[in-house]
Short mmCIF file of C-alpha atoms and ligand atoms in Angstrom, two decimals:
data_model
loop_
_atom_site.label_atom_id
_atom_site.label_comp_id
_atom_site.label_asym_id
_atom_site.label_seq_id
_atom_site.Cartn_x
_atom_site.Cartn_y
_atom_site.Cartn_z
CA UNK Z 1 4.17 -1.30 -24.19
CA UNK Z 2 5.56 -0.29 -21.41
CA UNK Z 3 8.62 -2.67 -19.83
CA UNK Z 4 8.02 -0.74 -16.46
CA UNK Z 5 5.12 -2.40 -15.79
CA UNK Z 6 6.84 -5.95 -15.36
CA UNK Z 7 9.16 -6.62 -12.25
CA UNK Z 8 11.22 -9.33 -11.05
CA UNK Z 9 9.08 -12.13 -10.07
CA UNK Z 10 6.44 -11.58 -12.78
CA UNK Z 11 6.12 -14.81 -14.92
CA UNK Z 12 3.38 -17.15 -16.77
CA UNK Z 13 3.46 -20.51 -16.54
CA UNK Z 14 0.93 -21.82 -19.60
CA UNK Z 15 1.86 -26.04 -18.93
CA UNK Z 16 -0.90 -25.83 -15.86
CA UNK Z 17 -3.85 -23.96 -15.62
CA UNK Z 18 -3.01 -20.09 -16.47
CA UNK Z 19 -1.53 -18.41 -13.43
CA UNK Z 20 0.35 -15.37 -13.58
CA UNK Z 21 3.35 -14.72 -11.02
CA UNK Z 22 2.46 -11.55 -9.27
CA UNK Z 23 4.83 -11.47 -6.31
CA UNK Z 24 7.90 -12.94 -5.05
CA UNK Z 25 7.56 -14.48 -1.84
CA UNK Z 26 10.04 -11.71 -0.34
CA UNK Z 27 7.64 -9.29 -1.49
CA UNK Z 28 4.79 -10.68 0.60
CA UNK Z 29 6.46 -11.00 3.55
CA UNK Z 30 7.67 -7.01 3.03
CA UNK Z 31 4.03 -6.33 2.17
CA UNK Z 32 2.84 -8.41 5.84
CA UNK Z 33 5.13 -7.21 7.92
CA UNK Z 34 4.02 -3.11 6.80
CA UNK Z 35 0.09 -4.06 6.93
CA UNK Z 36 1.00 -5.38 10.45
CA UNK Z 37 2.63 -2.36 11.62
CA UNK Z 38 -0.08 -0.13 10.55
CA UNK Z 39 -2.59 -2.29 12.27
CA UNK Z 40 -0.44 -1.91 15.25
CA UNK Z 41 0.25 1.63 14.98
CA UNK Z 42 -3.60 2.53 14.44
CA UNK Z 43 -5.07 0.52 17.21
CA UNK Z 44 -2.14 1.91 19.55
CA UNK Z 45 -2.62 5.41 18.34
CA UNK Z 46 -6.18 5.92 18.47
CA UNK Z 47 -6.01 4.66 21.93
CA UNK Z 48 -3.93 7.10 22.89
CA UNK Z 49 -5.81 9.60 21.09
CA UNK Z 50 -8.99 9.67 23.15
CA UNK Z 51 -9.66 8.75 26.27
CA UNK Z 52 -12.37 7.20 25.17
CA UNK Z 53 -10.12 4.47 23.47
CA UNK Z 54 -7.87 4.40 26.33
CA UNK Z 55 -9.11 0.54 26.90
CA UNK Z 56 -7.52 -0.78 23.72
CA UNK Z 57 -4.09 -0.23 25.59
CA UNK Z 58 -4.67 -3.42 27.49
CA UNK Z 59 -3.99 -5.11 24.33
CA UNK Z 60 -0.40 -4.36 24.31
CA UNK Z 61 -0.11 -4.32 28.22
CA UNK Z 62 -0.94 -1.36 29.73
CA UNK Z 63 -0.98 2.49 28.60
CA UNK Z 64 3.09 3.12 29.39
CA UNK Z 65 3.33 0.11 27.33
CA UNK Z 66 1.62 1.41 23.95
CA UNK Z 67 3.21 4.69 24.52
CA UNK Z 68 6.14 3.13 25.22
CA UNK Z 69 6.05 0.95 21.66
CA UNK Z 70 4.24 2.81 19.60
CA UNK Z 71 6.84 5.11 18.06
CA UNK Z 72 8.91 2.29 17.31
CA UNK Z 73 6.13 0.36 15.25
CA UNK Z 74 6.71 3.48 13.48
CA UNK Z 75 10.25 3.11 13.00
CA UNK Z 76 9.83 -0.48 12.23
CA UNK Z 77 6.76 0.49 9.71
CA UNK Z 78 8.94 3.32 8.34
CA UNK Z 79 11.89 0.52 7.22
CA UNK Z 80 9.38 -1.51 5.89
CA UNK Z 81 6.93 0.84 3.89
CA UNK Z 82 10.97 1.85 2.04
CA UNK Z 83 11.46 -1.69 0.94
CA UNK Z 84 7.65 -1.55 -0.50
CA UNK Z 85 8.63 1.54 -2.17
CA UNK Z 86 11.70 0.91 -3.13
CA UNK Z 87 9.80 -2.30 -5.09
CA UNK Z 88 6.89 -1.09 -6.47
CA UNK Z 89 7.66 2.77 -7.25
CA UNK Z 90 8.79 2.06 -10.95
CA UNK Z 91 5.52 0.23 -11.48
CA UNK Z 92 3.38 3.27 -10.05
CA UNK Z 93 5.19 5.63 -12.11
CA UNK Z 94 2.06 8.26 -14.12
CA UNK Z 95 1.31 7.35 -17.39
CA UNK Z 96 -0.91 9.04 -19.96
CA UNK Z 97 -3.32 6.37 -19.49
CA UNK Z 98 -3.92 6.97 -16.13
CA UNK Z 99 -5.81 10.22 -17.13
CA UNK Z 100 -7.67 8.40 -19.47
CA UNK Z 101 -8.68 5.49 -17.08
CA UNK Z 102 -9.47 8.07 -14.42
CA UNK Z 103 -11.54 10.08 -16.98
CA UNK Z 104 -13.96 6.51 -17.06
CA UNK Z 105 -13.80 5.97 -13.65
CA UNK Z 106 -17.44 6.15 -13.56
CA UNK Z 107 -17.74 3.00 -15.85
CA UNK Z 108 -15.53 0.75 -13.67
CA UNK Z 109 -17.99 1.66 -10.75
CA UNK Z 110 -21.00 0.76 -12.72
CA UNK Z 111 -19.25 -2.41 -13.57
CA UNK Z 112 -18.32 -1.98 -17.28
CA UNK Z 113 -14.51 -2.83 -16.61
CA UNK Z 114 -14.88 -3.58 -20.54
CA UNK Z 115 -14.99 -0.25 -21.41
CA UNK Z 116 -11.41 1.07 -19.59
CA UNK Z 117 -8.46 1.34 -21.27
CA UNK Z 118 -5.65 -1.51 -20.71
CA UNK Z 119 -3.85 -1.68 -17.48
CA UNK Z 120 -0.60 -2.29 -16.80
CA UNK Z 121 0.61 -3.67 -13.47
CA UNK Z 122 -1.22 -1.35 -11.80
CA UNK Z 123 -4.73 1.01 -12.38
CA UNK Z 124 -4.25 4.67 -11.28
CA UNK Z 125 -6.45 4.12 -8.37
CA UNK Z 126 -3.60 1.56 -7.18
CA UNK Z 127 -1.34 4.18 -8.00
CA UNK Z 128 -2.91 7.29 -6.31
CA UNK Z 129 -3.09 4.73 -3.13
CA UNK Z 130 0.62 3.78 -3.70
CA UNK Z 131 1.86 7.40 -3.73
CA UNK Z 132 -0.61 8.61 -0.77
CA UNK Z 133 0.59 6.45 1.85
CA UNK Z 134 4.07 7.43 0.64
CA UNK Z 135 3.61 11.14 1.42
CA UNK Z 136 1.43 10.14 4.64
CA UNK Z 137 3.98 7.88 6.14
CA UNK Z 138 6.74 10.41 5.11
CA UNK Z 139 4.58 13.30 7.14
CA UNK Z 140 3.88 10.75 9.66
CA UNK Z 141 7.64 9.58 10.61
CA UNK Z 142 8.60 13.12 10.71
CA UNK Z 143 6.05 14.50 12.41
CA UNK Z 144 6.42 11.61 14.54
CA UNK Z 145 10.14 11.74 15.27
CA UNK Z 146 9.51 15.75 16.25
CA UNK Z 147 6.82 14.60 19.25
CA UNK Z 148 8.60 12.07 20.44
CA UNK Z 149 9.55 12.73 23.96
CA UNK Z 150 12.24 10.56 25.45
CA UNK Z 151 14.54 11.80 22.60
CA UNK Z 152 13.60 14.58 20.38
CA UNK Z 153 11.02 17.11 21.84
CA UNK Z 154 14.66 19.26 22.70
CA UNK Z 155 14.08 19.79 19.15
CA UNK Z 156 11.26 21.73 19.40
CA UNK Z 157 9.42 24.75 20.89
CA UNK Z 158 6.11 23.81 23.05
CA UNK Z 159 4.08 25.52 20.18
CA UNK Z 160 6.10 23.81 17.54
CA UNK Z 161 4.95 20.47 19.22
CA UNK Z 162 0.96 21.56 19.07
CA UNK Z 163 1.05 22.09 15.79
CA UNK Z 164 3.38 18.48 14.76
CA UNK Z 165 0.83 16.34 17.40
CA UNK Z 166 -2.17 17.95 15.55
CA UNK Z 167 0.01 17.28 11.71
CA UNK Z 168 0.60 13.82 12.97
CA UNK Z 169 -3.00 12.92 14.13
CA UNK Z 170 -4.62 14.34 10.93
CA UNK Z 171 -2.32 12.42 8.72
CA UNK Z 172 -2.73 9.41 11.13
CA UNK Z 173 -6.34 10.10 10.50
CA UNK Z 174 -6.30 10.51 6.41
CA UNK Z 175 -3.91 7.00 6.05
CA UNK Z 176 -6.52 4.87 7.85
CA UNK Z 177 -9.06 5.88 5.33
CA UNK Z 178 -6.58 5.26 2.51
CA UNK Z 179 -6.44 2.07 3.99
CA UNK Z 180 -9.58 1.16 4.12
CA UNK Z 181 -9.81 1.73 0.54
CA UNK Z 182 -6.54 0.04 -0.27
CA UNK Z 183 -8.25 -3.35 1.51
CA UNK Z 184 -11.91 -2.89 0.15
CA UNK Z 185 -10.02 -2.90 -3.52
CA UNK Z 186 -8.39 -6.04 -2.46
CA UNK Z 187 -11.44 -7.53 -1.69
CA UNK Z 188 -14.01 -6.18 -4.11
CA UNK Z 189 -12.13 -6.88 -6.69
CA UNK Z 190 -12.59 -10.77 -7.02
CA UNK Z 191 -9.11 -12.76 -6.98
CA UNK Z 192 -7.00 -10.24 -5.99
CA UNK Z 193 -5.87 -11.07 -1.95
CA UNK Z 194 -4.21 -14.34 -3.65
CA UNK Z 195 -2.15 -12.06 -5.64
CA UNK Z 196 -0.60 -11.03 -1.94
CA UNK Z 197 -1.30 -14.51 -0.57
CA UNK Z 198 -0.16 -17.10 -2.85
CA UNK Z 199 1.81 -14.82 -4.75
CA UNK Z 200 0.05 -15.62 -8.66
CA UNK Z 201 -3.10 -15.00 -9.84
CA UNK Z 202 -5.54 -16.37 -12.50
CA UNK Z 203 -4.86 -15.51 -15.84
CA UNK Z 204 -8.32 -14.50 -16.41
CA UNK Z 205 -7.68 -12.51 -13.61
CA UNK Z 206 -4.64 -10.65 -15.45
CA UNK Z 207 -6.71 -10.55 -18.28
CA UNK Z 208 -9.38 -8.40 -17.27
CA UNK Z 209 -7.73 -6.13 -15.10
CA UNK Z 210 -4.32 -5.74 -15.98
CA UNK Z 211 -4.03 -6.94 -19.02
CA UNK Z 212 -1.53 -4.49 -21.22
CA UNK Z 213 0.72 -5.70 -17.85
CA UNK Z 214 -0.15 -9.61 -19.44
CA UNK Z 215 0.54 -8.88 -22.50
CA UNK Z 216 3.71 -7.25 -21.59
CA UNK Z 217 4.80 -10.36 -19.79
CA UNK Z 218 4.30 -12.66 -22.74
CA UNK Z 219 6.14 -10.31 -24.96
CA UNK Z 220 9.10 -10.25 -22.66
CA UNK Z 221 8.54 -14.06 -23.15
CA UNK Z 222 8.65 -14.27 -19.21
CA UNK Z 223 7.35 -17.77 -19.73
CA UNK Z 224 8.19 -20.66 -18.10
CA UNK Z 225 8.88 -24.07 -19.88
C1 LIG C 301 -4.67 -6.00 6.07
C2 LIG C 301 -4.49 -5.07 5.22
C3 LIG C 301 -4.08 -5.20 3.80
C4 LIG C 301 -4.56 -6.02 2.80
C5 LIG C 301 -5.69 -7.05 2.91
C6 LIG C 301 -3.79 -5.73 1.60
C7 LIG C 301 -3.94 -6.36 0.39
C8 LIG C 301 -3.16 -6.14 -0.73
C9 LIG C 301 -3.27 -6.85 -1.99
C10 LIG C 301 -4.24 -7.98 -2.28
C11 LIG C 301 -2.36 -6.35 -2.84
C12 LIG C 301 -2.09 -6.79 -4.29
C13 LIG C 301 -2.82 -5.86 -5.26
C14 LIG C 301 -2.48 -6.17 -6.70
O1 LIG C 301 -1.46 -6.81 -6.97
O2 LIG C 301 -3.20 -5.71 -7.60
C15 LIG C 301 -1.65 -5.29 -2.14
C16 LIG C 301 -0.65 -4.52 -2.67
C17 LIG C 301 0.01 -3.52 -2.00
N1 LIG C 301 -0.22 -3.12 -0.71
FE1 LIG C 301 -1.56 -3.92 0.59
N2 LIG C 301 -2.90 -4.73 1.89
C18 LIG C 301 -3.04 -4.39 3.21
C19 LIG C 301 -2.35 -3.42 3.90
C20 LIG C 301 -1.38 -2.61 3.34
C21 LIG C 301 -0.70 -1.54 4.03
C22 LIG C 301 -0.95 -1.15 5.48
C23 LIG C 301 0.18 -0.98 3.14
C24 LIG C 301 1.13 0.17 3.34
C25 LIG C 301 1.13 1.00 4.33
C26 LIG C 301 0.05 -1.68 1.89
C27 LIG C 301 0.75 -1.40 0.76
C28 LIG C 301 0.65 -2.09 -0.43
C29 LIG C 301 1.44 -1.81 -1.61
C30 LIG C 301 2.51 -0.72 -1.73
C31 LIG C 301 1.05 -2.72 -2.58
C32 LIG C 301 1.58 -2.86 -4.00
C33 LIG C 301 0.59 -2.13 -4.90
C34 LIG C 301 1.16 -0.88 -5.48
O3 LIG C 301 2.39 -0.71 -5.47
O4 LIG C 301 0.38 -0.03 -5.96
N3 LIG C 301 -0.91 -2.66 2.04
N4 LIG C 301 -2.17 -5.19 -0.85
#
Protein backbone atom coordinates (compact mmCIF):
# COMPACT_ATOMS: atom_id res chain seq x y z
CA UNK A 1 0.00 0.00 0.00
CA UNK A 2 0.98 3.04 -0.70
CA UNK A 3 -0.33 6.09 1.82
CA UNK A 4 0.68 8.56 -1.07
CA UNK A 5 -2.01 7.72 -2.99
CA UNK A 6 -4.71 9.18 -0.47
CA UNK A 7 -4.96 13.08 0.05
CA UNK A 8 -6.89 15.33 2.12
CA UNK A 9 -10.40 15.21 1.08
CA UNK A 10 -10.42 11.50 0.17
CA UNK A 11 -13.16 9.69 2.26
CA UNK A 12 -16.01 6.84 1.98
CA UNK A 13 -19.09 7.26 3.26
CA UNK A 14 -20.73 3.42 3.34
CA UNK A 15 -24.37 4.72 5.40
CA UNK A 16 -25.68 5.89 1.66
CA UNK A 17 -25.08 4.46 -1.49
CA UNK A 18 -21.09 3.94 -1.94
CA UNK A 19 -19.50 7.22 -2.97
CA UNK A 20 -16.00 7.89 -2.64
CA UNK A 21 -14.72 11.58 -1.85
CA UNK A 22 -12.42 12.44 -4.66
CA UNK A 23 -11.95 16.19 -4.32
CA UNK A 24 -12.38 18.94 -1.99
CA UNK A 25 -14.43 21.59 -3.23
CA UNK A 26 -11.22 23.99 -3.16
CA UNK A 27 -9.70 21.63 -5.40
CA UNK A 28 -12.35 22.02 -8.09
CA UNK A 29 -12.51 25.42 -8.13
CA UNK A 30 -8.32 25.38 -8.52
CA UNK A 31 -8.90 22.72 -11.18
CA UNK A 32 -11.82 25.36 -13.09
CA UNK A 33 -10.22 28.25 -12.82
CA UNK A 34 -6.68 26.48 -14.75
CA UNK A 35 -9.02 24.61 -17.48
CA UNK A 36 -10.46 28.16 -18.00
CA UNK A 37 -7.28 29.83 -18.51
CA UNK A 38 -6.06 27.39 -20.96
CA UNK A 39 -9.23 27.68 -22.90
CA UNK A 40 -8.57 31.32 -22.86
CA UNK A 41 -5.04 31.24 -23.60
CA UNK A 42 -5.54 28.73 -26.66
CA UNK A 43 -8.35 30.46 -28.38
CA UNK A 44 -6.38 33.89 -27.81
CA UNK A 45 -3.16 32.41 -28.97
CA UNK A 46 -4.02 30.65 -31.99
CA UNK A 47 -5.67 33.76 -33.07
CA UNK A 48 -2.81 35.51 -32.91
CA UNK A 49 -0.93 32.86 -34.46
CA UNK A 50 -2.36 32.97 -37.97
CA UNK A 51 -3.94 35.34 -39.67
CA UNK A 52 -6.18 33.09 -40.61
CA UNK A 53 -7.58 32.95 -36.95
CA UNK A 54 -7.29 36.57 -36.59
CA UNK A 55 -11.37 36.64 -36.31
CA UNK A 56 -11.48 34.82 -32.98
CA UNK A 57 -10.03 38.16 -31.47
CA UNK A 58 -13.47 39.67 -31.60
CA UNK A 59 -14.26 37.41 -28.84
CA UNK A 60 -12.25 39.21 -26.34
CA UNK A 61 -12.74 42.69 -28.08
CA UNK A 62 -10.57 43.39 -30.64
CA UNK A 63 -6.88 42.18 -31.64
CA UNK A 64 -4.94 44.93 -29.12
CA UNK A 65 -7.27 43.47 -26.73
CA UNK A 66 -6.17 39.62 -26.89
CA UNK A 67 -2.67 40.74 -27.24
CA UNK A 68 -3.14 42.95 -24.70
CA UNK A 69 -4.61 39.98 -22.15
CA UNK A 70 -3.24 37.18 -23.26
CA UNK A 71 0.07 37.08 -21.40
CA UNK A 72 -1.63 37.67 -18.31
CA UNK A 73 -4.09 34.59 -18.68
CA UNK A 74 -0.74 33.20 -18.59
CA UNK A 75 0.30 34.64 -15.46
CA UNK A 76 -3.02 33.98 -13.99
CA UNK A 77 -2.85 30.18 -15.50
CA UNK A 78 0.77 29.97 -14.25
CA UNK A 79 -0.55 30.70 -10.31
CA UNK A 80 -3.12 28.38 -10.79
CA UNK A 81 -1.53 25.28 -12.62
CA UNK A 82 1.16 25.73 -8.98
CA UNK A 83 -1.72 25.25 -6.66
CA UNK A 84 -2.76 22.03 -8.94
CA UNK A 85 0.70 20.93 -8.58
CA UNK A 86 1.40 21.74 -5.48
CA UNK A 87 -1.93 19.28 -4.71
CA UNK A 88 -1.66 16.52 -6.76
CA UNK A 89 2.29 16.03 -7.30
CA UNK A 90 2.65 13.50 -4.32
CA UNK A 91 -0.15 11.45 -5.85
CA UNK A 92 1.63 11.40 -9.42
CA UNK A 93 4.79 10.44 -7.94
CA UNK A 94 6.38 6.96 -10.40
CA UNK A 95 5.79 3.82 -9.00
CA UNK A 96 6.93 0.39 -10.11
CA UNK A 97 3.53 -0.31 -11.15
CA UNK A 98 3.32 2.22 -13.52
CA UNK A 99 5.76 0.20 -15.77
CA UNK A 100 3.79 -2.66 -15.33
CA UNK A 101 0.38 -0.97 -16.14
CA UNK A 102 2.02 0.74 -19.09
CA UNK A 103 3.52 -2.63 -20.22
CA UNK A 104 -0.63 -3.75 -20.64
CA UNK A 105 -1.61 -0.72 -21.99
CA UNK A 106 -2.79 -2.54 -24.92
CA UNK A 107 -5.42 -4.47 -22.77
CA UNK A 108 -7.03 -1.34 -21.25
CA UNK A 109 -7.56 -0.17 -24.97
CA UNK A 110 -9.18 -3.36 -25.96
CA UNK A 111 -11.29 -3.00 -22.93
CA UNK A 112 -9.97 -5.70 -20.54
CA UNK A 113 -9.46 -3.11 -17.59
CA UNK A 114 -9.66 -6.62 -15.64
CA UNK A 115 -6.50 -7.61 -16.61
CA UNK A 116 -4.27 -4.27 -15.26
CA UNK A 117 -2.68 -4.20 -12.26
CA UNK A 118 -4.35 -2.10 -9.24
CA UNK A 119 -4.37 1.60 -9.38
CA UNK A 120 -3.84 3.89 -6.96
CA UNK A 121 -5.20 7.44 -7.13
CA UNK A 122 -4.01 7.78 -10.29
CA UNK A 123 -3.04 5.34 -13.64
CA UNK A 124 0.32 6.31 -15.27
CA UNK A 125 -1.46 7.70 -18.19
CA UNK A 126 -2.96 10.33 -15.56
CA UNK A 127 0.40 10.65 -14.44
CA UNK A 128 2.41 11.10 -17.73
CA UNK A 129 -0.51 13.87 -18.43
CA UNK A 130 0.07 15.36 -14.91
CA UNK A 131 3.85 15.77 -15.37
CA UNK A 132 3.57 16.94 -19.22
CA UNK A 133 1.62 19.93 -18.73
CA UNK A 134 3.98 20.65 -15.83
CA UNK A 135 7.09 20.85 -18.04
CA UNK A 136 4.86 22.54 -20.93
CA UNK A 137 3.47 25.26 -18.80
CA UNK A 138 6.97 25.67 -17.16
CA UNK A 139 8.50 26.11 -20.97
CA UNK A 140 5.51 28.05 -21.76
CA UNK A 141 5.66 30.88 -18.86
CA UNK A 142 9.24 31.26 -19.57
CA UNK A 143 9.30 31.31 -22.92
CA UNK A 144 6.45 33.48 -22.55
CA UNK A 145 7.81 36.02 -20.08
CA UNK A 146 11.10 36.31 -22.64
CA UNK A 147 8.58 37.54 -25.75
CA UNK A 148 6.72 39.63 -23.97
CA UNK A 149 7.11 43.08 -25.24
CA UNK A 150 5.86 45.87 -23.04
CA UNK A 151 8.30 44.56 -20.33
CA UNK A 152 10.86 42.02 -21.06
CA UNK A 153 12.01 41.78 -24.78
CA UNK A 154 15.17 44.28 -23.25
CA UNK A 155 16.01 40.91 -22.14
CA UNK A 156 16.72 39.56 -25.21
CA UNK A 157 18.57 39.70 -28.58
CA UNK A 158 16.15 39.89 -31.83
CA UNK A 159 17.43 36.29 -32.66
CA UNK A 160 17.03 35.18 -29.11
CA UNK A 161 13.28 36.21 -29.51
CA UNK A 162 12.84 33.96 -32.95
CA UNK A 163 13.88 31.18 -31.47
CA UNK A 164 11.59 31.71 -27.73
CA UNK A 165 8.27 32.76 -30.16
CA UNK A 166 8.95 29.54 -32.20
CA UNK A 167 9.75 27.43 -28.35
CA UNK A 168 6.59 29.01 -27.15
CA UNK A 169 4.26 28.19 -30.16
CA UNK A 170 5.49 24.53 -30.38
CA UNK A 171 4.92 23.95 -26.75
CA UNK A 172 1.63 25.96 -27.07
CA UNK A 173 1.04 23.52 -29.82
CA UNK A 174 2.08 20.02 -27.93
CA UNK A 175 -0.21 21.15 -24.51
CA UNK A 176 -3.40 21.46 -26.58
CA UNK A 177 -3.00 17.93 -27.70
CA UNK A 178 -2.21 16.85 -24.14
CA UNK A 179 -5.32 18.37 -23.50
CA UNK A 180 -7.32 16.91 -25.63
CA UNK A 181 -6.31 13.70 -24.26
CA UNK A 182 -6.53 14.80 -20.66
CA UNK A 183 -10.55 15.62 -21.53
CA UNK A 184 -11.25 12.55 -23.86
CA UNK A 185 -9.98 10.40 -20.58
CA UNK A 186 -12.43 12.32 -18.61
CA UNK A 187 -15.04 11.48 -20.75
CA UNK A 188 -14.35 8.01 -22.07
CA UNK A 189 -13.89 6.82 -19.07
CA UNK A 190 -17.58 6.52 -17.72
CA UNK A 191 -18.13 8.47 -14.26
CA UNK A 192 -15.21 10.27 -14.12
CA UNK A 193 -16.20 14.34 -14.92
CA UNK A 194 -18.32 13.94 -11.50
CA UNK A 195 -15.15 13.17 -9.82
CA UNK A 196 -14.24 17.08 -10.86
CA UNK A 197 -17.90 18.09 -10.70
CA UNK A 198 -19.50 16.88 -7.67
CA UNK A 199 -16.38 16.14 -6.11
CA UNK A 200 -17.13 11.94 -5.21
CA UNK A 201 -17.52 9.28 -7.31
CA UNK A 202 -19.25 5.82 -7.34
CA UNK A 203 -17.68 3.27 -5.50
CA UNK A 204 -17.93 0.93 -8.29
CA UNK A 205 -16.31 3.54 -9.97
CA UNK A 206 -13.20 3.44 -7.44
CA UNK A 207 -13.42 -0.06 -7.68
CA UNK A 208 -12.59 -0.70 -11.09
CA UNK A 209 -10.24 1.87 -11.79
CA UNK A 210 -8.50 2.87 -8.88
CA UNK A 211 -9.00 0.49 -6.67
CA UNK A 212 -5.49 -0.24 -4.62
CA UNK A 213 -6.32 3.87 -4.07
CA UNK A 214 -9.96 2.29 -2.40
CA UNK A 215 -8.56 0.00 -0.65
CA UNK A 216 -6.04 2.31 0.71
CA UNK A 217 -8.78 4.59 1.89
CA UNK A 218 -10.61 1.95 3.88
CA UNK A 219 -7.42 0.87 5.47
CA UNK A 220 -6.64 4.37 6.60
CA UNK A 221 -10.27 3.88 7.92
CA UNK A 222 -11.06 7.31 6.13
CA UNK A 223 -14.65 6.40 6.77
CA UNK A 224 -17.26 8.38 7.75
CA UNK A 225 -19.84 7.42 10.52
C1 LIG B 1 -12.40 21.53 -19.97
C2 LIG B 1 -11.35 20.84 -19.77
C3 LIG B 1 -11.08 19.84 -18.70
C4 LIG B 1 -11.85 18.79 -18.25
C5 LIG B 1 -13.22 18.36 -18.77
C6 LIG B 1 -11.11 18.15 -17.18
C7 LIG B 1 -11.55 17.07 -16.44
C8 LIG B 1 -10.89 16.50 -15.38
C9 LIG B 1 -11.38 15.42 -14.55
C10 LIG B 1 -12.72 14.74 -14.71
C11 LIG B 1 -10.44 15.14 -13.63
C12 LIG B 1 -10.52 14.06 -12.53
C13 LIG B 1 -9.78 12.80 -12.98
C14 LIG B 1 -9.70 11.77 -11.88
O1 LIG B 1 -9.88 12.10 -10.71
O2 LIG B 1 -9.40 10.60 -12.18
C15 LIG B 1 -9.33 16.04 -13.85
C16 LIG B 1 -8.17 16.05 -13.12
C17 LIG B 1 -7.12 16.91 -13.33
N1 LIG B 1 -7.05 17.88 -14.30
FE1 LIG B 1 -8.48 18.33 -15.66
N2 LIG B 1 -9.92 18.80 -17.02
C18 LIG B 1 -9.87 19.84 -17.93
C19 LIG B 1 -8.84 20.73 -18.11
C20 LIG B 1 -7.64 20.70 -17.41
C21 LIG B 1 -6.53 21.58 -17.65
C22 LIG B 1 -6.50 22.66 -18.72
C23 LIG B 1 -5.55 21.25 -16.75
C24 LIG B 1 -4.19 21.84 -16.57
C25 LIG B 1 -3.58 22.63 -17.39
C26 LIG B 1 -6.04 20.15 -15.96
C27 LIG B 1 -5.35 19.53 -14.96
C28 LIG B 1 -5.82 18.50 -14.18
C29 LIG B 1 -5.09 17.89 -13.10
C30 LIG B 1 -3.68 18.28 -12.64
C31 LIG B 1 -5.91 16.92 -12.55
C32 LIG B 1 -5.62 15.98 -11.38
C33 LIG B 1 -5.17 14.66 -11.99
C34 LIG B 1 -3.72 14.39 -11.75
O3 LIG B 1 -3.12 15.02 -10.88
O4 LIG B 1 -3.15 13.53 -12.47
N3 LIG B 1 -7.32 19.84 -16.39
N4 LIG B 1 -9.64 16.86 -14.92
Amino acid sequence: MEPEDVEPGDAIHPGRPVVVDRYRGAARINHWVTATCLILLAISGLSLFHPSLFFLTALFGGGQVTRAIHPWIGVVLFFSFAGLFFRFWRANLPTRTDAVWLSQASDLLAGHEERMPEVGKYNAGQKFIFWSMTVLILILIASGLLIWEQYFTWVTTIPQNRVLVLTHSLAAVVIICVWIIHVYAAFWVRGTLRAMVKGNVTGGWAWRHHRRWLRELVSVRKVSP
